[in-house]
C-alpha cells in the first residue's frame, strides 16, 4: 500500500469513527419541552414559568454515558494526530470537530444550570458578538433587519396565504417536488408528532408536524430551506469517499448551514417579510434573556415587538430550552441565522472579488464552516474530496449569481436617502392600493403538480 493509499484509508476510517461516536448525541431531543406546557402557559394568563429546571432535564435521558463518550472522542483525537499528523490540514478539521463534540457533552450535562449558557456561548456565540471583519454586533444587525422588515410596505404587500393543506397532503406534495431535485428514494418526507416547529430536517428526511397546516408559500420555503440545503448537504457529505464526516454537523457549522438556507430562500424569492423578520426577533429574544430577562419577561418583550402570542411563545421556548427559565443561561443557537446569512453573503462577495468564484459551490459540499473551504478545495483538487452532487442551479452555473452580487455591490454605493427624497415628492399624490388586488389568484390543489 502506497503512502497516499494508507493516508486515504486512515482518513476514511477516522471519519467513520467520528460519525459512529457522535451518533447517539441529539442536542435538540435532549432539551425539548412537552407540548402541554404551551397550553399551561396561556391558561396562566401568560405568567407561568415553565418547570424546565435541572430536575426536569434529568427525566430526558442522554442515551450515552457522558464520561465514557468524552473519552471515546479523546481517544479518536489521539488517533487522528498519530495517523494523519498534527499538521495535516484535514486532520486539523477532524480534530476541531472532535473538540466541538466534547464541548457539546459538557453543554448537555449542564442542562438547567448556569453553565449551560456559558457552554452555549462558546459553541454558538452571544448576541453581543461582532460579525467577522465588522464593527457591528449581531444584535445591531438584527435590529437593523427588524426595522427593514417592519416598514409599512412589508405589511402592505402581505396578502393572505391561506393554509390550504393539512400535514398529510403537505407531505405528499413536498415529497413529489423534492423527488425532482434528489434521486428518488434518497429523501423521505414524513409526519411527526414530536417536533416543536412546523417542520425539521433530519439526515435524509424532513419531518412535518402532524398538527400543522401549510400554505403554498410554506411548501416552497421547506423545499429550498430544509430540502436543498439541510438534507442536500447531508447527502453530499455522505457521498464523500474519504471525508465522510462532512455528513454530520457539530455546532461549528450551524451558522453557515442556517445562513445558507436563509440565503436560498432569498435567491429563490421564496421568503416573505414576516418570516425574514423572525430571525431578528430571535436575536432580540436571546439578547434580553442573556441580560437577565426570565421566560415570561422575554415572551412579553416579543409581544411588545408585535409578534402574535403563539409565535412569541415558540420563539421564547427556542431560546430558553436547555437553560434556566430565570434568564442569563440560555440556548443561543438561533443567532446562527443572522450571523450565517451575513457571513455567507460576505464570503460569496469576497470570492468573486478575489477572482475565485470556483470556491462558491463548495458551500454545498457537506456540513462545513467558511474557514474549512480553502482546505477542502485543495483536497478536491487532489482528488480526495468530491464536488457536491446536489447543487441548486444558480450555484452550478455561477453567471447569474455573479451578476446578482455584482449589481448588489454596485448599488451599495448609491445614496438611498437622497434617492428616496427625490421619489417621495412624486409619490405624494398617489392613492395607495392594496397589493392583494394585484396578487395572483390562489392555486387550487389540482394545480400544484405543475408548479416549478
Coordinates of C-alpha atoms in Angstrom, one line a residue:
X1 CA 0.0 0.0 0.0
X2 CA 1.4 3.4 -1.0
X3 CA 1.7 6.3 1.4
X4 CA -1.3 8.0 -0.3
X5 CA -3.4 4.9 -0.1
X6 CA -2.6 4.5 3.6
X7 CA -3.4 8.1 4.2
X8 CA -6.8 7.9 2.5
X9 CA -7.6 4.6 4.3
X10 CA -6.8 6.3 7.6
X11 CA -8.8 9.4 6.8
X12 CA -11.8 7.3 5.8
X13 CA -11.6 5.1 8.9
X14 CA -11.2 8.1 11.3
X15 CA -14.1 9.9 9.6
X16 CA -16.3 6.9 10.0
X17 CA -15.3 6.6 13.6
X18 CA -16.3 10.2 14.3
X19 CA -19.7 9.5 12.7
X20 CA -20.3 6.4 14.8
X21 CA -19.1 8.0 18.1
X22 CA -21.4 11.1 17.7
X23 CA -24.4 9.1 16.6
X24 CA -26.3 9.0 20.0
X25 CA -25.8 12.7 20.7
X26 CA -29.0 14.6 19.9
X27 CA -28.9 18.1 21.2
X28 CA -32.5 19.2 20.5
X29 CA -34.0 15.9 21.7
X30 CA -32.1 16.3 24.9
X31 CA -33.6 19.8 25.7
X32 CA -37.1 19.5 24.3
X33 CA -40.2 20.7 26.2
X34 CA -43.5 18.9 26.5
X35 CA -46.3 20.2 24.2
X36 CA -48.7 20.7 27.1
X37 CA -46.6 23.4 28.6
X38 CA -47.8 25.8 25.9
X39 CA -51.4 25.5 27.0
X40 CA -50.4 25.7 30.7
X41 CA -48.6 29.0 29.9
X42 CA -51.6 30.5 28.2
X43 CA -54.0 29.2 30.8
X44 CA -52.0 31.1 33.4
X45 CA -52.7 34.4 31.6
X46 CA -49.1 34.2 30.2
X47 CA -47.4 34.5 33.6
X48 CA -46.3 30.9 34.4
X49 CA -42.6 30.0 34.4
X50 CA -42.3 26.5 32.8
X51 CA -40.8 23.8 35.1
X52 CA -37.7 23.5 33.0
X53 CA -35.0 23.0 35.7
X54 CA -32.2 20.6 36.2
X55 CA -34.6 18.1 37.8
X56 CA -36.8 18.2 34.7
X57 CA -33.9 17.6 32.3
X58 CA -32.8 14.5 34.2
X59 CA -36.0 12.9 33.0
X60 CA -34.7 13.3 29.4
X61 CA -32.0 10.5 29.1
X62 CA -28.9 11.3 27.1
X63 CA -28.7 7.7 25.8
X64 CA -25.0 7.7 26.4
X65 CA -22.6 7.9 29.3
X66 CA -21.1 11.4 29.2
X67 CA -17.7 10.5 30.7
X68 CA -17.2 7.4 28.5
X69 CA -18.3 9.2 25.4
X70 CA -15.9 12.1 26.1
X71 CA -13.1 9.5 26.4
X72 CA -14.1 8.0 23.1
X73 CA -13.6 11.4 21.5
X74 CA -10.3 12.0 23.2
X75 CA -9.0 8.6 22.0
X76 CA -10.2 9.5 18.5
X77 CA -8.3 12.8 18.7
X78 CA -5.1 10.9 19.7
X79 CA -5.6 8.6 16.7
X80 CA -6.1 11.4 14.3
X81 CA -2.8 13.1 15.4
X82 CA -1.0 9.8 15.3
X83 CA -2.2 8.5 11.9
X84 CA -2.6 11.8 10.0
X85 CA -0.1 14.0 11.8
X86 CA -0.6 17.1 13.9
X87 CA -0.1 19.4 10.9
X88 CA -2.3 17.7 8.4
X89 CA -5.0 20.2 7.2
X90 CA -7.8 17.6 7.0
X91 CA -6.7 16.1 10.3
X92 CA -7.0 19.6 11.9
X93 CA -10.6 19.9 10.7
X94 CA -11.4 16.5 12.2
X95 CA -9.7 17.4 15.5
X96 CA -11.6 20.7 15.7
X97 CA -14.9 18.8 15.1
X98 CA -14.0 16.3 17.9
X99 CA -13.3 19.1 20.3
X100 CA -16.7 20.6 19.5
X101 CA -18.5 17.3 20.4
X102 CA -16.6 17.2 23.7
X103 CA -17.9 20.6 24.5
X104 CA -21.4 19.6 23.4
X105 CA -21.4 16.8 26.1
X106 CA -20.4 19.5 28.7
X107 CA -23.4 21.6 27.4
X108 CA -25.8 18.7 27.9
X109 CA -24.5 17.8 31.3
X110 CA -25.3 21.3 32.4
X111 CA -28.9 21.4 31.3
X112 CA -31.0 23.6 33.6
X113 CA -27.9 25.1 35.2
X114 CA -25.9 28.3 34.8
X115 CA -23.0 26.6 33.0
X116 CA -25.4 25.7 30.2
X117 CA -25.4 29.3 29.0
X118 CA -21.7 29.6 29.2
X119 CA -21.1 26.5 27.0
X120 CA -23.8 27.6 24.6
X121 CA -22.0 30.9 24.1
X122 CA -18.7 29.0 23.5
X123 CA -20.4 26.8 20.9
X124 CA -22.9 29.2 19.2
X125 CA -21.9 32.7 20.3
X126 CA -23.6 35.6 22.0
X127 CA -25.9 38.4 20.8
X128 CA -23.1 40.8 21.7
X129 CA -20.6 39.1 19.3
X130 CA -19.2 41.0 16.3
X131 CA -19.5 39.8 12.8
X132 CA -16.2 38.7 11.3
X133 CA -14.5 41.8 10.0
X134 CA -17.3 44.1 11.0
X135 CA -17.7 46.5 13.9
X136 CA -21.4 45.8 14.4
X137 CA -22.7 43.2 16.8
X138 CA -25.3 40.5 15.9
X139 CA -27.8 42.4 17.9
X140 CA -27.2 45.6 15.9
X141 CA -27.6 43.8 12.6
X142 CA -30.7 42.0 13.9
X143 CA -32.3 45.3 14.9
X144 CA -31.5 46.8 11.5
X145 CA -33.2 43.9 9.8
X146 CA -36.2 44.2 12.1
X147 CA -36.6 47.8 11.1
X148 CA -36.4 46.9 7.4
X149 CA -38.9 44.1 7.6
X150 CA -41.3 46.1 9.8
X151 CA -41.7 49.0 7.4
X152 CA -45.2 49.8 6.3
X153 CA -44.5 48.4 2.8
X154 CA -43.9 45.0 4.4
X155 CA -47.4 45.0 5.8
X156 CA -48.8 46.4 2.6
X157 CA -47.7 43.5 0.4
X158 CA -48.6 40.8 3.0
X159 CA -51.6 39.5 1.2
X160 CA -53.0 36.3 2.7
X161 CA -51.5 32.9 2.0
X162 CA -54.2 30.5 3.3
X163 CA -53.1 27.3 4.9
X164 CA -54.8 25.1 2.3
X165 CA -53.1 21.8 3.1
X166 CA -53.1 19.6 6.2
X167 CA -50.0 17.8 7.2
X168 CA -50.8 14.6 5.2
X169 CA -51.5 16.5 2.0
X170 CA -48.3 18.6 2.5
X171 CA -46.1 15.5 3.0
X172 CA -47.3 14.1 -0.4
X173 CA -46.8 17.5 -2.2
X174 CA -43.4 18.2 -0.8
X175 CA -42.2 14.7 -1.4
X176 CA -43.2 15.0 -5.1
X177 CA -41.3 18.2 -5.5
X178 CA -38.2 17.0 -3.8
X179 CA -38.1 13.9 -6.0
X180 CA -37.4 16.2 -8.9
X181 CA -34.2 17.5 -7.1
X182 CA -32.9 14.4 -5.4
X183 CA -32.5 10.8 -6.7
X184 CA -35.9 9.2 -5.9
X185 CA -35.7 7.4 -2.6
X186 CA -32.8 9.3 -1.1
X187 CA -35.0 11.7 0.8
X188 CA -38.2 10.9 2.7
X189 CA -40.9 13.4 3.9
X190 CA -42.6 12.0 7.0
X191 CA -45.2 13.0 9.6
X192 CA -44.1 13.6 13.1
X193 CA -45.7 14.3 16.5
X194 CA -42.5 15.1 18.3
X195 CA -41.2 18.4 16.8
X196 CA -41.7 22.0 18.1
X197 CA -41.5 23.7 14.7
X198 CA -43.8 23.0 11.8
X199 CA -41.1 21.1 10.0
X200 CA -37.5 20.0 10.6
X201 CA -34.8 18.2 8.6
X202 CA -33.1 15.0 9.7
X203 CA -30.2 13.2 8.0
X204 CA -32.1 12.1 4.9
X205 CA -35.7 13.1 5.9
X206 CA -37.9 16.1 6.5
X207 CA -40.3 15.7 9.4
X208 CA -43.6 17.7 9.2
X209 CA -45.6 18.4 12.3
X210 CA -48.8 16.4 12.1
X211 CA -50.7 19.2 13.9
X212 CA -49.7 21.9 11.4
X213 CA -51.3 23.2 8.2
X214 CA -49.3 24.6 5.3
X215 CA -49.7 27.2 2.6
X216 CA -48.2 27.1 -0.9
X217 CA -45.5 29.6 0.2
X218 CA -44.7 27.4 3.2
X219 CA -44.1 24.4 1.0
X220 CA -41.8 26.4 -1.3
X221 CA -39.7 27.6 1.7
X222 CA -39.4 24.0 3.0
X223 CA -38.4 22.7 -0.4
X224 CA -35.3 25.0 -0.6
X225 CA -34.5 25.5 3.1
X226 CA -34.9 22.0 4.6
X227 CA -34.5 20.1 1.3
X228 CA -31.9 21.7 -0.9
X229 CA -29.7 22.9 1.9
X230 CA -30.0 20.9 5.1
X231 CA -30.7 17.5 3.5
X232 CA -28.7 18.3 0.4
X233 CA -25.5 19.0 2.2
X234 CA -26.0 15.9 4.4
X235 CA -26.4 13.7 1.3
X236 CA -23.4 15.4 -0.4
X237 CA -21.4 14.7 2.7
X238 CA -22.4 11.0 2.7
X239 CA -21.1 10.7 -0.9
X240 CA -17.6 11.6 0.1
X241 CA -15.3 8.7 -0.4
X242 CA -12.9 9.6 2.4
X243 CA -14.1 12.8 4.2
X244 CA -17.3 11.1 5.3
X245 CA -17.5 13.3 8.5
X246 CA -18.8 16.1 6.2
X247 CA -22.2 14.4 6.5
X248 CA -22.7 15.3 10.2
X249 CA -22.6 18.7 11.8
X250 CA -21.3 19.9 15.2
X251 CA -22.4 23.4 16.4
X252 CA -19.5 25.0 14.5
X253 CA -21.3 24.5 11.2
X254 CA -24.7 25.8 12.4
X255 CA -24.3 29.4 11.3
X256 CA -23.2 28.5 7.7
X257 CA -26.0 25.9 7.4
X258 CA -28.8 28.2 8.6
X259 CA -27.4 31.2 6.8
X260 CA -27.1 29.3 3.6
X261 CA -30.7 28.0 3.9
X262 CA -31.9 31.6 4.5
X263 CA -29.9 32.8 1.5
X264 CA -31.5 30.1 -0.7
X265 CA -34.9 31.4 0.4
X266 CA -33.9 34.9 -0.7
X267 CA -32.3 33.9 -4.0
X268 CA -35.4 31.8 -5.0
X269 CA -37.8 34.6 -3.8
X270 CA -39.5 32.1 -1.5
X271 CA -39.3 34.1 1.7
X272 CA -41.6 36.9 2.9
X273 CA -41.1 39.9 5.3
X274 CA -42.7 38.3 8.4
X275 CA -40.6 35.2 8.1
X276 CA -37.4 37.2 7.4
X277 CA -38.1 39.3 10.5
X278 CA -38.3 36.2 12.6
X279 CA -34.5 35.9 12.6
X280 CA -34.1 39.3 14.0
X281 CA -36.7 38.7 16.7
X282 CA -34.8 35.6 17.8
X283 CA -31.6 37.7 18.2
X284 CA -33.5 40.2 20.3
X285 CA -35.0 37.5 22.5
X286 CA -31.6 36.0 23.1
X287 CA -30.2 39.4 24.0
X288 CA -32.8 40.2 26.6
X289 CA -32.6 36.7 28.1
X290 CA -28.8 36.9 28.2
X291 CA -29.2 40.2 30.1
X292 CA -31.4 38.5 32.7
X293 CA -35.0 38.6 31.5
X294 CA -36.9 35.5 32.5
X295 CA -39.2 33.4 30.3
X296 CA -42.3 35.5 31.0
X297 CA -40.4 38.8 30.5
X298 CA -38.9 37.7 27.2
X299 CA -42.3 36.4 26.0
X300 CA -43.9 39.8 26.7
X301 CA -40.9 41.6 25.1
X302 CA -41.6 39.8 21.9
X303 CA -45.4 40.6 22.2
X304 CA -44.5 44.2 22.6
X305 CA -42.5 44.0 19.3
X306 CA -45.7 42.9 17.6
X307 CA -45.3 39.1 17.5
X308 CA -48.6 37.1 17.8
X309 CA -48.9 35.2 21.0
X310 CA -48.2 31.7 19.5
X311 CA -45.2 32.9 17.6
X312 CA -43.9 34.7 20.7
X313 CA -44.2 31.6 22.8
X314 CA -42.4 29.4 20.2
X315 CA -39.5 31.9 19.9
X316 CA -39.2 32.2 23.6
X317 CA -39.2 28.4 24.1
X318 CA -36.5 28.0 21.5
X319 CA -34.3 30.5 23.5
X320 CA -34.9 29.0 27.0
X321 CA -34.8 25.3 26.2
X322 CA -31.9 23.7 28.0
X323 CA -31.1 26.8 30.0
X324 CA -32.7 28.4 33.0
X325 CA -36.2 30.0 32.7
X326 CA -35.0 32.7 35.2
X327 CA -32.7 34.1 32.5
X328 CA -28.9 34.6 31.8
X329 CA -28.3 30.9 31.0
X330 CA -30.0 30.3 27.6
X331 CA -29.6 28.5 24.3
X332 CA -28.0 30.8 21.7
X333 CA -28.2 28.6 18.6
X334 CA -30.8 30.9 16.9
X335 CA -28.1 33.5 16.4
X336 CA -26.9 31.3 13.6
X337 CA -29.5 32.7 11.1
X338 CA -28.4 36.3 11.1
X339 CA -24.7 35.5 11.5
X340 CA -24.7 32.8 8.8
X341 CA -26.6 34.9 6.3
X342 CA -24.3 37.8 6.5
X343 CA -21.1 35.7 6.5
X344 CA -22.2 33.6 3.6
X345 CA -23.0 36.7 1.6
X346 CA -19.7 38.3 2.5
X347 CA -17.9 35.1 1.6
X348 CA -19.5 35.0 -1.9
X349 CA -18.7 38.6 -2.5
X350 CA -15.1 38.1 -1.4
X351 CA -14.6 35.0 -3.5
X352 CA -15.9 37.0 -6.6
X353 CA -13.7 40.0 -5.7
X354 CA -10.7 37.7 -5.4
X355 CA -11.3 36.1 -8.7
X356 CA -12.1 32.7 -7.1
X357 CA -15.8 32.1 -7.8
X358 CA -15.0 28.4 -8.1
X359 CA -14.9 28.3 -4.3
X360 CA -18.6 29.2 -4.0
X361 CA -20.1 25.8 -4.9
X362 CA -18.1 24.3 -2.0
X363 CA -20.7 25.8 0.3
X364 CA -22.8 22.7 -0.5
X365 CA -20.0 20.0 -0.3
X366 CA -21.2 19.0 3.2
X367 CA -21.6 20.3 6.7
X368 CA -18.8 22.9 6.8
X369 CA -17.7 26.3 8.0
X370 CA -16.3 29.0 5.7
X371 CA -12.9 28.5 7.2
X372 CA -13.0 24.9 6.0
X373 CA -13.4 25.8 2.3
X374 CA -9.8 26.6 1.4
X375 CA -8.6 23.2 2.9
X376 CA -11.5 21.3 1.3
X377 CA -11.0 22.9 -2.1
X378 CA -7.3 21.9 -2.1
X379 CA -8.4 18.4 -1.2
X380 CA -10.9 18.5 -4.0
X381 CA -8.1 19.4 -6.4
X382 CA -6.1 16.5 -5.1
X383 CA -9.0 14.1 -5.7
X384 CA -9.7 13.5 -2.0
X385 CA -13.0 15.4 -1.7
X386 CA -15.8 15.0 -4.2
X387 CA -17.7 18.1 -5.5
X388 CA -21.3 18.4 -4.4
X389 CA -23.7 16.3 -6.4
X390 CA -26.8 18.1 -5.2
X391 CA -26.4 21.8 -6.1
X392 CA -29.0 24.4 -6.8
X393 CA -28.9 25.7 -10.4
X394 CA -27.7 29.2 -9.5
X395 CA -24.6 27.7 -7.8
X396 CA -24.0 25.3 -10.7
X397 CA -23.9 28.0 -13.3
X398 CA -22.4 31.0 -11.5
X399 CA -23.1 33.6 -14.2
X400 CA -26.4 34.7 -12.8
X401 CA -25.2 34.7 -9.2
X402 CA -22.2 36.8 -10.3
X403 CA -24.4 39.4 -11.9
X404 CA -26.8 39.4 -8.9
X405 CA -24.0 40.1 -6.5
X406 CA -22.3 42.4 -8.9
X407 CA -25.3 44.7 -9.1
X408 CA -25.8 44.4 -5.3
X409 CA -22.2 45.6 -4.7
X410 CA -22.6 48.4 -7.2
X411 CA -25.9 49.7 -5.8
X412 CA -24.5 49.7 -2.3
X413 CA -22.6 52.8 -3.3
X414 CA -25.8 54.7 -4.1
X415 CA -27.0 57.3 -1.5
X416 CA -30.5 55.9 -1.0
X417 CA -31.6 58.7 1.4
X418 CA -31.2 61.2 -1.4
X419 CA -32.8 58.9 -4.0
X420 CA -35.8 58.3 -1.7
X421 CA -36.2 62.0 -1.1
X422 CA -36.4 62.5 -4.8
X423 CA -39.1 59.9 -5.3
X424 CA -41.2 60.8 -2.3
X425 CA -42.1 64.1 -3.9
X426 CA -43.5 62.2 -6.9
X427 CA -45.3 59.7 -4.7
X428 CA -47.2 62.3 -2.7
X429 CA -50.3 62.3 -5.0
X430 CA -50.6 58.5 -5.3
X431 CA -53.6 56.8 -3.8
X432 CA -52.4 53.6 -2.1
X433 CA -54.0 50.4 -3.5
X434 CA -53.9 47.1 -1.6
X435 CA -51.5 44.8 -3.4
X436 CA -54.0 42.0 -2.9
X437 CA -55.8 43.3 -5.9
X438 CA -52.7 42.7 -8.0
X439 CA -51.8 39.4 -6.4
X440 CA -52.0 36.2 -8.4
X441 CA -55.1 34.1 -7.8
X442 CA -54.6 31.2 -5.3
X443 CA -53.8 27.9 -6.9
X444 CA -56.1 25.0 -6.3
X445 CA -54.8 21.7 -5.1
X446 CA -55.1 20.3 -8.6
X447 CA -52.7 22.9 -10.0
X448 CA -49.8 22.1 -7.7
X449 CA -48.4 19.2 -9.7
X450 CA -47.4 21.6 -12.4
X451 CA -45.7 24.2 -10.2
X452 CA -41.9 24.5 -10.6

